[in-house]
mmCIF file of C-alpha atoms in Angstrom:
data_model
loop_
_atom_site.group_PDB
_atom_site.id
_atom_site.type_symbol
_atom_site.label_atom_id
_atom_site.label_comp_id
_atom_site.label_asym_id
_atom_site.label_seq_id
_atom_site.Cartn_x
_atom_site.Cartn_y
_atom_site.Cartn_z
ATOM 1 C CA MET A 5 45.537 108.087 129.732
ATOM 2 C CA HIS A 6 43.900 107.416 126.292
ATOM 3 C CA LEU A 7 44.745 104.544 123.948
ATOM 4 C CA PRO A 8 46.485 105.809 120.693
ATOM 5 C CA LEU A 9 44.597 105.863 117.404
ATOM 6 C CA GLY A 10 45.432 103.295 114.973
ATOM 7 C CA TYR A 11 46.832 99.763 115.629
ATOM 8 C CA THR A 12 49.406 99.256 118.404
ATOM 9 C CA GLU A 13 50.656 95.986 119.959
ATOM 10 C CA GLN A 14 53.299 94.926 122.453
ATOM 11 C CA LEU A 15 54.907 91.598 122.742
ATOM 12 C CA VAL A 16 55.468 90.569 126.289
ATOM 13 C CA THR A 17 58.525 89.202 127.801
ATOM 14 C CA PRO A 18 59.493 85.633 127.380
ATOM 15 C CA LYS A 19 58.603 84.611 131.026
ATOM 16 C CA SER A 20 55.357 86.466 130.965
ATOM 17 C CA ARG A 21 54.398 85.250 127.619
ATOM 18 C CA ARG A 22 53.688 81.956 128.990
ATOM 19 C CA HIS A 23 50.346 83.429 130.071
ATOM 20 C CA THR A 24 49.929 86.280 127.413
ATOM 21 C CA ALA A 25 51.722 86.471 124.248
ATOM 22 C CA ALA A 26 50.940 89.969 123.405
ATOM 23 C CA HIS A 27 48.484 92.803 124.132
ATOM 24 C CA TRP A 28 47.158 95.066 121.401
ATOM 25 C CA SER A 29 44.729 97.789 120.816
ATOM 26 C CA PHE A 30 42.767 99.498 117.922
ATOM 27 C CA ILE A 31 40.887 102.697 117.654
ATOM 28 C CA ALA A 32 39.715 103.768 114.167
ATOM 29 C CA ASP A 33 40.167 107.555 112.954
ATOM 30 C CA HIS A 34 38.491 106.862 109.513
ATOM 31 C CA VAL A 35 36.392 104.474 107.619
ATOM 32 C CA GLY A 36 37.935 101.169 106.605
ATOM 33 C CA THR A 37 38.247 97.543 106.572
ATOM 34 C CA SER A 38 41.164 95.470 107.841
ATOM 35 C CA ILE A 39 42.204 91.997 107.197
ATOM 36 C CA VAL A 40 42.817 89.945 110.317
ATOM 37 C CA LEU A 41 45.286 87.188 109.655
ATOM 38 C CA PRO A 42 45.279 83.890 111.752
ATOM 39 C CA ASP A 43 48.048 83.158 114.252
ATOM 40 C CA GLY A 44 46.906 80.150 115.830
ATOM 41 C CA CYS A 45 46.369 81.953 119.169
ATOM 42 C CA CYS A 46 43.025 82.871 121.194
ATOM 43 C CA ASP A 47 42.289 86.224 122.027
ATOM 44 C CA VAL A 48 40.193 88.075 124.787
ATOM 45 C CA ILE A 49 38.986 91.167 123.422
ATOM 46 C CA LEU A 50 36.781 94.117 124.555
ATOM 47 C CA ARG A 51 35.039 96.107 121.605
ATOM 48 C CA PHE A 52 34.043 99.454 122.370
ATOM 49 C CA THR A 53 33.286 103.002 120.971
ATOM 50 C CA VAL A 54 35.102 106.281 121.977
ATOM 51 C CA ASP A 55 33.659 109.780 121.947
ATOM 52 C CA GLU A 56 35.516 113.229 121.054
ATOM 53 C CA HIS A 57 37.152 112.655 124.606
ATOM 54 C CA HIS A 58 38.097 109.024 123.867
ATOM 55 C CA ALA A 59 35.865 107.977 126.807
ATOM 56 C CA PRO A 60 34.906 104.371 126.388
ATOM 57 C CA ALA A 61 31.412 103.315 125.768
ATOM 58 C CA SER A 62 29.084 100.265 124.443
ATOM 59 C CA ILE A 63 31.774 97.695 125.792
ATOM 60 C CA SER A 64 31.064 94.293 124.484
ATOM 61 C CA PRO A 65 33.409 91.310 125.599
ATOM 62 C CA ILE A 66 34.769 88.724 122.879
ATOM 63 C CA ILE A 67 36.488 85.505 123.103
ATOM 64 C CA THR A 68 38.233 83.869 120.047
ATOM 65 C CA GLY A 69 39.430 80.267 119.536
ATOM 66 C CA PRO A 70 42.554 79.182 117.980
ATOM 67 C CA ALA A 71 42.649 81.103 114.870
ATOM 68 C CA THR A 72 43.430 79.362 111.331
ATOM 69 C CA SER A 73 41.511 81.580 108.888
ATOM 70 C CA PRO A 74 41.476 85.165 107.794
ATOM 71 C CA PHE A 75 38.570 87.547 108.198
ATOM 72 C CA SER A 76 37.568 91.133 107.639
ATOM 73 C CA ILE A 77 36.718 93.865 110.064
ATOM 74 C CA ASP A 78 34.672 96.881 108.833
ATOM 75 C CA TYR A 79 35.087 100.034 111.115
ATOM 76 C CA ALA A 80 34.104 103.485 111.408
ATOM 77 C CA PRO A 81 35.829 106.450 113.475
ATOM 78 C CA GLY A 82 35.350 105.894 117.142
ATOM 79 C CA ASP A 83 35.298 102.224 116.890
ATOM 80 C CA GLY A 84 37.755 100.589 119.259
ATOM 81 C CA TRP A 85 39.181 96.946 120.228
ATOM 82 C CA ALA A 86 41.694 96.035 122.905
ATOM 83 C CA GLY A 87 42.779 92.547 123.563
ATOM 84 C CA LEU A 88 45.113 89.858 124.883
ATOM 85 C CA ARG A 89 46.750 87.588 122.599
ATOM 86 C CA ILE A 90 46.677 84.204 124.973
ATOM 87 C CA TYR A 91 49.988 82.147 124.742
ATOM 88 C CA PRO A 92 48.966 79.123 122.625
ATOM 89 C CA ALA A 93 49.605 76.698 125.427
ATOM 90 C CA ASN A 94 46.932 78.468 127.621
ATOM 91 C CA ALA A 95 44.065 77.759 125.094
ATOM 92 C CA ARG A 96 42.673 74.886 127.023
ATOM 93 C CA THR A 97 42.962 76.986 130.159
ATOM 94 C CA LEU A 98 40.599 79.484 128.535
ATOM 95 C CA TRP A 99 38.371 77.012 126.610
ATOM 96 C CA GLY A 100 38.385 74.055 128.678
ATOM 97 C CA ASP A 101 36.427 71.037 127.278
ATOM 98 C CA GLN A 102 35.126 73.006 124.499
ATOM 99 C CA LEU A 103 38.570 73.492 123.124
ATOM 100 C CA SER A 104 38.244 70.630 120.503
ATOM 101 C CA ASN A 105 35.466 72.521 118.953
ATOM 102 C CA ALA A 106 36.625 76.113 119.231
ATOM 103 C CA GLN A 107 38.952 76.433 116.199
ATOM 104 C CA ASP A 108 37.889 79.853 114.600
ATOM 105 C CA GLN A 109 34.940 80.214 117.037
ATOM 106 C CA ILE A 110 33.839 83.624 118.326
ATOM 107 C CA LEU A 111 32.094 83.962 121.508
ATOM 108 C CA THR A 112 30.312 87.354 122.263
ATOM 109 C CA GLY A 113 28.670 89.246 124.955
ATOM 110 C CA ASP A 114 27.133 86.917 127.751
ATOM 111 C CA ASP A 115 28.541 83.806 125.989
ATOM 112 C CA ALA A 116 31.993 85.322 126.365
ATOM 113 C CA VAL A 117 31.478 86.142 129.854
ATOM 114 C CA SER A 118 30.038 82.705 130.610
ATOM 115 C CA GLN A 119 33.364 81.286 129.352
ATOM 116 C CA LEU A 120 35.637 83.691 131.238
ATOM 117 C CA PRO A 121 33.451 85.167 134.243
ATOM 118 C CA ASN A 122 36.192 87.664 135.261
ATOM 119 C CA LEU A 123 35.207 89.472 132.232
ATOM 120 C CA ALA A 124 31.798 90.645 134.083
ATOM 121 C CA ALA A 125 33.459 92.190 137.072
ATOM 122 C CA LEU A 126 36.088 93.876 134.614
ATOM 123 C CA ILE A 127 33.417 95.387 132.614
ATOM 124 C CA ASN A 128 31.572 96.610 135.561
ATOM 125 C CA THR A 129 34.505 98.687 136.865
ATOM 126 C CA ILE A 130 35.142 100.719 133.485
ATOM 127 C CA THR A 131 34.454 104.266 133.629
ATOM 128 C CA PRO A 132 34.806 107.113 131.270
ATOM 129 C CA GLN A 133 37.940 107.736 132.662
ATOM 130 C CA THR A 134 39.400 103.871 132.268
ATOM 131 C CA ASN A 135 42.068 102.905 130.153
ATOM 132 C CA ILE A 136 40.565 99.713 128.716
ATOM 133 C CA HIS A 137 43.823 98.513 127.771
ATOM 134 C CA ASP A 138 45.086 98.633 131.427
ATOM 135 C CA ALA A 139 41.840 97.147 132.637
ATOM 136 C CA LEU A 140 42.387 94.292 130.423
ATOM 137 C CA LEU A 141 45.882 93.620 131.615
ATOM 138 C CA ALA A 142 44.675 93.468 135.165
ATOM 139 C CA LEU A 143 42.671 90.242 134.524
ATOM 140 C CA PRO A 144 43.786 87.434 136.588
ATOM 141 C CA PRO A 145 46.334 85.433 134.217
ATOM 142 C CA LEU A 146 45.270 82.118 132.905
ATOM 143 C CA GLN A 147 47.458 79.474 134.719
ATOM 144 C CA ASN A 148 48.040 76.367 133.008
ATOM 145 C CA ILE A 149 49.181 73.760 135.529
ATOM 146 C CA ASP A 150 49.140 70.738 133.192
ATOM 147 C CA ASN A 151 52.164 68.263 133.809
ATOM 148 C CA ASP A 152 52.917 68.569 129.939
ATOM 149 C CA ARG A 153 52.769 72.399 129.878
ATOM 150 C CA HIS A 154 56.714 72.605 129.904
ATOM 151 C CA LEU A 155 56.840 70.197 126.919
ATOM 152 C CA VAL A 156 54.327 72.308 124.820
ATOM 153 C CA HIS A 157 56.278 75.382 125.722
ATOM 154 C CA GLN A 158 59.427 73.903 124.207
ATOM 155 C CA LEU A 159 57.411 72.421 121.332
ATOM 156 C CA ILE A 160 55.892 75.976 120.303
ATOM 157 C CA ASP A 161 59.505 77.426 120.805
ATOM 158 C CA LEU A 162 61.112 74.943 118.416
ATOM 159 C CA ILE A 163 58.377 75.668 115.835
ATOM 160 C CA HIS A 164 58.835 79.038 115.928
ATOM 161 C CA ILE A 165 62.583 78.995 115.852
ATOM 162 C CA SER A 166 62.368 76.716 112.804
ATOM 163 C CA GLY A 167 60.120 79.151 110.951
ATOM 164 C CA GLY A 168 57.349 76.343 110.947
ATOM 165 C CA GLN A 169 59.867 73.882 109.159
ATOM 166 C CA ILE A 170 60.497 71.372 111.902
ATOM 167 C CA SER A 171 59.226 67.646 111.424
ATOM 168 C CA ILE A 172 57.332 65.756 114.035
ATOM 169 C CA ASN A 173 60.185 63.335 114.211
ATOM 170 C CA GLN A 174 62.680 66.296 114.849
ATOM 171 C CA LEU A 175 60.388 67.462 117.730
ATOM 172 C CA ALA A 176 60.329 63.943 119.150
ATOM 173 C CA THR A 177 64.186 63.802 119.014
ATOM 174 C CA SER A 178 64.525 67.464 120.475
ATOM 175 C CA THR A 179 62.227 66.737 123.406
ATOM 176 C CA SER A 180 62.958 62.945 124.197
ATOM 177 C CA HIS A 181 59.159 62.231 123.666
ATOM 178 C CA SER A 182 57.464 60.086 121.313
ATOM 179 C CA THR A 183 55.680 61.459 118.175
ATOM 180 C CA ARG A 184 52.351 59.989 119.382
ATOM 181 C CA HIS A 185 52.654 61.628 122.840
ATOM 182 C CA ILE A 186 53.581 64.970 121.160
ATOM 183 C CA LEU A 187 50.793 64.964 118.892
ATOM 184 C CA ARG A 188 48.188 64.096 121.451
ATOM 185 C CA THR A 189 49.505 66.502 124.051
ATOM 186 C CA PHE A 190 49.846 69.631 121.850
ATOM 187 C CA ARG A 191 46.408 69.243 120.386
ATOM 188 C CA ASN A 192 44.813 68.851 123.580
ATOM 189 C CA MET A 193 46.564 71.840 125.136
ATOM 190 C CA VAL A 194 46.690 74.280 121.913
ATOM 191 C CA GLY A 195 43.611 73.309 120.197
ATOM 192 C CA LEU A 196 45.327 72.736 116.924
ATOM 193 C CA SER A 197 47.499 69.877 115.386
ATOM 194 C CA VAL A 198 51.266 70.428 115.451
ATOM 195 C CA LYS A 199 51.305 70.380 111.453
ATOM 196 C CA LEU A 200 48.506 73.214 111.265
ATOM 197 C CA TYR A 201 50.229 75.440 113.913
ATOM 198 C CA ALA A 202 53.598 74.940 112.111
ATOM 199 C CA ARG A 203 51.943 75.778 108.618
ATOM 200 C CA ILE A 204 50.610 78.983 110.111
ATOM 201 C CA ILE A 205 54.052 79.977 111.480
ATOM 202 C CA GLN A 206 55.677 79.152 107.958
ATOM 203 C CA PHE A 207 53.161 81.259 106.313
ATOM 204 C CA HIS A 208 54.018 84.192 108.649
ATOM 205 C CA ARG A 209 57.714 83.886 108.057
ATOM 206 C CA ALA A 210 57.047 83.846 103.969
ATOM 207 C CA LEU A 211 54.925 86.926 104.359
ATOM 208 C CA ASN A 212 57.601 88.808 106.540
ATOM 209 C CA LEU A 213 60.073 88.030 104.073
ATOM 210 C CA LEU A 214 58.255 89.300 101.296
ATOM 211 C CA GLN A 215 57.358 92.305 102.760
ATOM 212 C CA ASN A 216 60.679 93.171 104.426
ATOM 213 C CA ALA A 217 63.399 91.268 102.556
ATOM 214 C CA ASN A 218 64.764 91.941 99.062
ATOM 215 C CA LEU A 219 63.841 88.517 97.843
ATOM 216 C CA SER A 220 61.835 87.050 94.994
ATOM 217 C CA ASN A 221 58.863 84.901 95.364
ATOM 218 C CA ALA A 222 61.040 81.859 94.358
ATOM 219 C CA ASP A 223 63.629 82.484 96.838
ATOM 220 C CA VAL A 224 61.163 83.044 99.592
ATOM 221 C CA ALA A 225 59.295 79.826 98.927
ATOM 222 C CA PHE A 226 62.706 78.085 98.848
ATOM 223 C CA GLU A 227 63.847 79.484 102.064
ATOM 224 C CA CYS A 228 60.562 78.954 103.999
ATOM 225 C CA GLY A 229 60.338 75.291 102.811
ATOM 226 C CA TYR A 230 57.688 75.085 100.423
ATOM 227 C CA ALA A 231 57.974 72.725 97.789
ATOM 228 C CA ASP A 232 57.526 75.324 94.990
ATOM 229 C CA GLN A 233 55.997 78.697 94.466
ATOM 230 C CA ALA A 234 52.506 77.000 93.644
ATOM 231 C CA HIS A 235 52.870 75.430 97.295
ATOM 232 C CA MET A 236 53.369 78.691 98.686
ATOM 233 C CA ILE A 237 50.505 80.467 96.840
ATOM 234 C CA ARG A 238 48.168 77.659 98.392
ATOM 235 C CA ALA A 239 49.282 78.529 101.833
ATOM 236 C CA PHE A 240 48.789 82.104 101.062
ATOM 237 C CA LYS A 241 45.326 81.658 99.840
ATOM 238 C CA LYS A 242 44.521 79.454 102.847
ATOM 239 C CA PHE A 243 45.671 81.670 105.562
ATOM 240 C CA GLY A 244 45.602 85.028 104.159
ATOM 241 C CA GLY A 245 42.800 84.814 101.226
ATOM 242 C CA PHE A 246 45.586 86.575 98.912
ATOM 243 C CA SER A 247 48.420 85.499 96.600
ATOM 244 C CA PRO A 248 52.086 86.271 97.503
ATOM 245 C CA SER A 249 52.234 88.777 94.518
ATOM 246 C CA ARG A 250 49.024 90.646 95.611
ATOM 247 C CA ILE A 251 49.612 91.289 99.237
ATOM 248 C CA PRO A 252 46.878 93.911 100.611
ATOM 249 C CA SER A 253 47.959 96.869 102.460
ATOM 250 C CA ASN A 254 45.089 96.681 105.052
ATOM 251 C CA LEU A 255 46.475 93.700 106.913
ATOM 252 C CA SER A 256 46.270 93.332 110.754
ATOM 253 C CA LEU A 257 49.623 91.603 111.444
ATOM 254 C CA PRO A 258 50.263 89.789 114.567
ATOM 255 C CA GLY A 259 53.958 90.151 115.947
ATOM 256 C CA LEU A 260 54.830 86.662 115.941
ATOM 257 C CA PRO A 261 58.357 85.768 116.587
ATOM 258 C CA VAL A 262 59.244 84.161 113.514
ATOM 259 C CA ILE A 263 62.818 84.704 111.971
#
């Protein structure tokens, strides 16, 4: 079974996404550049090349920290990536005590294997007939056994449902926890502050509306809770590197559940 050319992504079911938020793959059939947008998540990735028979070779593991900044990827025909987007509450399970310094960090090769030793066994089992996507899905799921994991699951859901517009006080009221406990627990488990994670979700909702709804920039800014268009422009510059009026066509968009 071969991976399809181009970018594909599949969100997983709500119960399963407590381990993995999505799995995705990209195999290039032309020379180009893609802008990868931040989603606040970590990824476990295998980078590889394919020949004319789509057999994988030159496999290299990659682990990313919680993503908050855009970056560009250059590719040529036959370049490929397959990845697991880790559910945000499992960031500490992946990074351990290094999570506090993992924001926007990228580990490759032996460093990635040291962080997630199961990658070594996975890479050793890959043959020219292996579907790398399926091999990644066979990795043992990251198990978060922290007592506060259900609270962080609830916080993440509330942030997504609100499009990133919910306040810390509202989160505290909805979950019956103190704001101090929420702020400390979320950062400890996700690797980002509640505010920064919510801003990323707010940005993606605004981008989704600009691309898919017949709304003006002013209407989108109002709908998404920005103070004004200038506020929205600053957010787009930070998280996308572009302005709302000049959205690039070569975006790699994570399928975040924003409404």
